[in-house]
Coordinates of C-alpha atoms in Angstrom, one line a residue:
M1 CA 15.6 30.6 -3.4
G2 CA 12.7 29.2 -5.4
Y3 CA 12.2 28.5 -9.0
T4 CA 10.9 31.4 -11.1
K5 CA 11.2 30.1 -14.7
V6 CA 8.6 27.4 -15.3
A7 CA 7.4 25.5 -18.3
V8 CA 4.1 23.6 -18.7
S9 CA 3.0 20.9 -21.1
G10 CA -0.7 20.0 -21.4
A11 CA -1.8 23.4 -20.3
T12 CA -5.3 23.3 -21.9
G13 CA -6.7 20.2 -20.3
N14 CA -9.0 20.0 -17.3
L15 CA -6.3 21.0 -14.8
G16 CA -3.9 23.0 -16.9
P17 CA -5.7 26.4 -17.1
S18 CA -6.0 26.5 -13.2
I19 CA -2.3 25.7 -12.7
V20 CA -1.2 28.3 -15.4
E21 CA -3.5 30.9 -13.8
Q22 CA -1.9 30.5 -10.4
L23 CA 1.6 30.5 -11.8
V24 CA 0.9 33.8 -13.6
N25 CA -0.8 35.2 -10.5
A26 CA 2.4 34.4 -8.5
G27 CA 4.4 36.5 -10.9
L28 CA 6.4 33.6 -12.3
D29 CA 7.9 33.5 -15.8
V30 CA 5.7 31.0 -17.6
T31 CA 6.4 29.2 -20.8
I32 CA 3.8 26.9 -22.4
L33 CA 5.0 24.0 -24.6
S34 CA 2.1 23.5 -27.0
Q35 CA 1.7 20.7 -29.6
S36 CA -0.8 22.8 -31.6
G37 CA 0.5 26.3 -30.9
N38 CA -3.1 27.3 -30.0
T39 CA -3.0 30.1 -27.4
S40 CA -6.6 31.2 -27.2
A41 CA -7.3 29.7 -23.8
L42 CA -4.1 31.0 -22.2
P43 CA -3.2 34.3 -20.5
S44 CA -1.6 36.8 -22.8
S45 CA 1.4 37.2 -20.5
V46 CA 2.6 33.6 -21.1
K47 CA 5.2 32.7 -23.7
V48 CA 4.0 29.9 -26.0
I49 CA 6.5 27.6 -27.9
K50 CA 5.1 25.1 -30.4
V51 CA 6.8 21.7 -29.9
D52 CA 6.6 18.1 -31.0
H53 CA 6.3 16.3 -27.7
S54 CA 7.4 13.0 -29.4
S55 CA 10.7 14.6 -30.3
Q56 CA 13.2 14.8 -27.5
E57 CA 15.3 17.3 -29.5
S58 CA 12.2 19.6 -29.9
V59 CA 11.3 19.5 -26.2
T60 CA 14.9 19.9 -25.0
S61 CA 15.3 23.0 -27.2
A62 CA 12.2 24.5 -25.8
L63 CA 13.2 23.8 -22.2
K64 CA 16.6 25.6 -22.4
G65 CA 16.8 28.1 -19.5
I66 CA 13.8 26.6 -17.7
E67 CA 14.2 25.7 -14.0
A68 CA 11.0 23.7 -13.4
Y69 CA 8.8 21.7 -15.8
V70 CA 5.2 20.9 -15.0
C71 CA 4.1 18.0 -17.1
L72 CA 0.3 17.6 -17.6
V73 CA 0.2 15.4 -20.6
P74 CA -2.4 12.6 -20.4
N75 CA -0.3 9.9 -21.8
H76 CA 1.8 8.7 -18.9
G77 CA 3.9 6.4 -21.2
S78 CA 5.2 9.5 -22.9
Q79 CA 6.7 11.0 -19.7
P80 CA 10.0 9.2 -19.5
P81 CA 11.3 10.7 -22.7
L82 CA 10.1 14.1 -21.5
I83 CA 12.0 13.6 -18.3
D84 CA 15.1 12.8 -20.4
A85 CA 14.5 15.9 -22.4
A86 CA 14.3 18.0 -19.3
I87 CA 17.6 16.5 -18.0
A88 CA 19.3 17.3 -21.3
A89 CA 18.1 20.9 -21.1
G90 CA 19.3 21.3 -17.5
V91 CA 15.9 21.6 -15.9
Q92 CA 16.2 21.3 -12.1
R93 CA 12.7 20.2 -11.1
F94 CA 10.1 17.9 -12.8
I95 CA 6.5 17.7 -11.7
P96 CA 4.9 14.7 -13.4
S97 CA 1.3 14.3 -14.5
E98 CA 0.1 12.6 -11.4
F99 CA -2.4 14.9 -9.6
G100 CA -4.8 12.3 -8.4
S101 CA -5.1 9.2 -6.3
N102 CA -2.7 7.8 -3.7
I103 CA -0.3 5.9 -6.1
S104 CA 2.7 6.5 -3.8
G105 CA 1.1 5.4 -0.5
S106 CA -1.2 2.6 -1.4
S107 CA -0.1 -0.7 -3.1
K108 CA -3.7 -1.4 -4.1
T109 CA -4.0 1.9 -5.9
A110 CA -0.6 1.5 -7.5
N111 CA -1.6 -1.9 -8.8
L112 CA -5.0 -1.0 -10.3
P113 CA -4.9 -1.6 -14.0
L114 CA -4.4 1.6 -16.1
L115 CA -3.4 3.6 -13.0
G116 CA -0.2 1.7 -12.5
S117 CA 1.5 3.6 -15.4
K118 CA 1.7 6.6 -13.1
K119 CA 3.7 4.4 -10.6
Q120 CA 6.1 3.6 -13.5
V121 CA 6.7 7.3 -14.0
E122 CA 7.4 7.7 -10.2
D123 CA 9.9 4.8 -10.3
Y124 CA 11.6 6.2 -13.4
L125 CA 12.0 9.6 -11.7
A126 CA 13.5 7.9 -8.6
T127 CA 16.2 6.3 -10.9
K128 CA 17.0 9.8 -12.3
A129 CA 17.1 11.7 -8.9
N130 CA 20.8 12.4 -9.2
E131 CA 20.2 14.2 -12.5
I132 CA 16.9 16.0 -11.9
S133 CA 14.8 16.5 -8.8
Y134 CA 11.1 15.9 -8.7
T135 CA 7.9 16.4 -6.8
I136 CA 4.8 14.2 -7.1
V137 CA 1.4 15.7 -6.2
H138 CA -1.5 13.7 -4.8
N139 CA -4.7 15.8 -4.5
G140 CA -7.4 13.2 -4.6
L141 CA -10.5 13.7 -6.8
F142 CA -10.9 17.2 -8.2
L143 CA -13.5 18.6 -5.9
D144 CA -15.3 21.2 -8.1
W145 CA -14.8 19.1 -11.3
G146 CA -16.1 15.9 -9.5
I147 CA -19.3 17.8 -8.5
Q148 CA -19.7 19.4 -11.9
I149 CA -19.7 16.1 -13.7
G150 CA -22.0 14.4 -11.1
L151 CA -19.4 12.0 -9.9
I152 CA -19.2 13.1 -6.3
A153 CA -22.8 14.3 -6.3
N154 CA -25.2 15.0 -9.1
L155 CA -26.7 18.5 -8.3
K156 CA -28.3 19.1 -11.7
G157 CA -31.3 16.8 -11.6
G158 CA -29.7 13.4 -12.3
K159 CA -29.2 10.5 -9.9
T160 CA -26.2 10.4 -7.6
T161 CA -24.5 7.0 -7.2
L162 CA -23.6 6.6 -3.6
F163 CA -20.7 4.2 -3.2
D164 CA -21.1 1.9 -0.2
G165 CA -23.8 4.3 1.1
G166 CA -22.0 7.6 0.6
D167 CA -20.3 8.0 3.9
T168 CA -16.7 7.1 2.9
E169 CA -14.4 10.0 3.7
F170 CA -11.9 11.1 1.0
S171 CA -9.6 14.0 0.4
S172 CA -10.6 16.2 -2.5
T173 CA -9.1 19.4 -3.9
Q174 CA -10.3 22.3 -6.0
L175 CA -8.5 22.9 -9.3
S176 CA -7.4 26.4 -8.1
D177 CA -5.9 24.9 -4.9
I178 CA -3.9 22.4 -7.0
G179 CA -2.5 25.4 -8.9
K180 CA -1.6 27.1 -5.6
A181 CA 0.2 23.9 -4.4
V182 CA 2.3 23.9 -7.6
V183 CA 3.3 27.5 -6.8
G184 CA 4.1 26.4 -3.3
I185 CA 6.4 23.6 -4.6
L186 CA 8.3 26.1 -6.7
K187 CA 8.7 28.4 -3.7
H188 CA 9.9 25.5 -1.4
P189 CA 12.2 23.4 -3.6
E190 CA 14.2 21.9 -0.8
E191 CA 11.3 20.9 1.4
T192 CA 9.5 19.3 -1.6
K193 CA 12.6 17.7 -3.2
N194 CA 12.3 14.1 -4.4
R195 CA 9.1 13.2 -2.6
T196 CA 5.3 13.1 -2.8
V197 CA 3.2 15.9 -1.4
Y198 CA -0.4 15.5 -0.3
I199 CA -3.0 18.3 -0.5
Q200 CA -6.7 18.7 0.0
T201 CA -9.3 21.4 0.0
A202 CA -11.4 19.3 2.3
L203 CA -12.1 15.9 3.6
V204 CA -15.6 15.1 2.3
T205 CA -18.2 12.4 1.8
Q206 CA -20.8 12.2 -0.9
N207 CA -23.6 12.6 1.7
K208 CA -22.0 15.7 3.1
I209 CA -22.0 17.4 -0.3
L210 CA -25.6 16.3 -0.9
G211 CA -26.5 17.6 2.6
L212 CA -25.1 21.0 1.8
A213 CA -27.0 21.0 -1.5
K214 CA -30.3 20.2 0.3
K215 CA -29.6 22.9 2.8
L216 CA -29.2 25.4 0.0
K217 CA -32.1 24.2 -2.0
P218 CA -34.5 22.6 0.5
D219 CA -37.3 22.2 -2.1
A220 CA -35.1 20.3 -4.6
T221 CA -35.1 16.6 -4.9
F222 CA -31.8 14.8 -5.2
E223 CA -32.2 11.2 -6.2
T224 CA -29.7 8.6 -5.1
E225 CA -28.9 4.9 -5.6
V226 CA -26.4 2.8 -3.6
V227 CA -23.8 0.7 -5.3
K228 CA -21.1 -1.4 -3.7
I229 CA -17.6 -0.3 -4.6
A230 CA -16.6 -4.0 -4.8
D231 CA -19.2 -4.3 -7.6
V232 CA -17.7 -1.3 -9.4
E233 CA -14.2 -2.9 -9.2
K234 CA -15.6 -6.1 -10.6
A235 CA -17.3 -4.3 -13.5
A236 CA -14.1 -2.4 -14.3
Y237 CA -12.1 -5.6 -14.6
E238 CA -14.8 -7.1 -16.8
A239 CA -14.8 -4.0 -19.0
L240 CA -11.0 -4.3 -19.3
Q241 CA -11.3 -7.8 -20.8
Q242 CA -13.7 -6.6 -23.5
G243 CA -11.2 -4.8 -25.6
P244 CA -10.1 -1.2 -26.5
E245 CA -13.7 0.1 -26.9
K246 CA -14.3 -0.5 -23.2
I247 CA -11.0 1.0 -21.9
G248 CA -12.6 4.4 -21.0
E249 CA -15.3 2.6 -19.0
A250 CA -12.6 0.6 -17.2
I251 CA -10.5 3.6 -16.3
Y252 CA -13.5 5.4 -14.9
G253 CA -14.3 2.4 -12.8
F254 CA -10.8 2.1 -11.4
V255 CA -10.7 5.8 -10.6
K256 CA -13.9 5.3 -8.5
V257 CA -12.2 2.4 -6.7
S258 CA -9.1 4.5 -6.0
V259 CA -11.3 7.1 -4.3
W260 CA -14.0 5.1 -2.5
D261 CA -12.2 1.8 -1.6
P262 CA -10.8 2.4 1.9
E263 CA -7.8 0.1 1.0
C264 CA -6.7 2.8 -1.5
G265 CA -5.8 5.3 1.1
A266 CA -7.7 8.3 -0.2
N267 CA -7.9 10.0 3.2
W268 CA -4.8 12.1 4.1
S269 CA -6.6 14.7 6.3
S270 CA -4.4 13.9 9.3
K271 CA -1.1 14.3 7.5
N272 CA -0.7 16.5 4.4
D273 CA 1.3 19.4 3.0
N274 CA -1.3 22.1 3.0
A275 CA 0.5 24.4 5.4
L276 CA 3.8 24.2 3.5
L277 CA 2.3 24.7 0.1
G278 CA -0.2 27.5 1.0
V279 CA -3.4 25.5 0.5
K280 CA -6.1 26.5 2.9
D281 CA -8.2 23.9 4.7
A282 CA -11.8 24.6 3.8
T283 CA -14.3 25.3 6.6
D284 CA -17.8 24.0 6.4
E285 CA -18.8 27.5 5.4
D286 CA -16.2 27.5 2.6
L287 CA -17.5 24.1 1.4
E288 CA -21.0 25.4 1.4
K289 CA -19.9 28.3 -0.9
I290 CA -18.3 25.8 -3.3
V291 CA -21.5 23.8 -3.5
A292 CA -23.6 26.9 -3.9
R293 CA -21.4 28.0 -6.8
L294 CA -21.9 24.6 -8.5
L295 CA -25.7 24.2 -7.9

C-alpha cells in the first residue's frame, strides 16, 4: 500500500510545478505548504496551507494527517527542523530537497563546497531513520532546464561551453520525469525506504545534444568553446574566497564540476531505478523530440 496523502514545500520553484503536476495526475491528495499563500501557479485541485517554515509548530500543524512530505526548499540548512516537524506530525516518509548530483555515491561531490550541505541533510535523516523513513533522489542535471538556460548546449544563438571537449557522458533527467519518479516512490514505499534512488531520462553528452540540434536545423550555426573542467573548479574555489557577492558564481561552478568531472560519478546509466519508479529510458528519437521542443 503506497502513500496517498502528500505535502509539498517549495512548490513554485524550478522543479516544484512539475512534481505537483505529476502528483495531481496520479490522483493523490496534495497539500501545498506555502510561505506566501500564493496559489496562482498551482492546480486548482490542490489544498494550500500558509505556513511559517521557520516555525516548527506551524509546519507540524500543517502536516497533521500527511503521510509523505516532499521538501523542495532551496535552503538546505533549514531542512533538519522541517524533518523534526514532520516527525512530530507523524509523517511516514520524507523526501529531501536533493534532486541533483551524486552526493550519496561520490565523496568528491559530497565534499564540494556549498554542495556538502545536502550531505548533511542525508546524514541527519540517517540518524532519524527509526522515527521517519526517507528517500533521496539523484537525477543529475535537469535535462530540459539545462538546455533552456544554455548550460548543456546553447541552442538560441549563444556560444556553448564544452567542458573537456563535450564528450563526457552524464545522466540527465527531464523535470516531468522527476515528478514521475516521486510518484513512483510513493507507490513503492518499501522498495525505496531509507535509500537513494537514481533516475535518468537519458545518458547524454553536450556534443550529442548539439548534434541533434544541427540535424534539426542544418543551416544554423552553433558556436562552441572548449574549457577544462579543472579550470572551472579552480575558478569556483577562487570565487568562493572573494566573499558573499561571488557565492552564486561559485555554486554554479561547483554544479558544473559535479556533472562534468568524471570523479563525481554523474553516470548511473548501468544501474538506476527507472524501471521501479516508472521513468522511461529515452530513445534517440525521444531525445530528438526534446531538443526539437527546445530549439
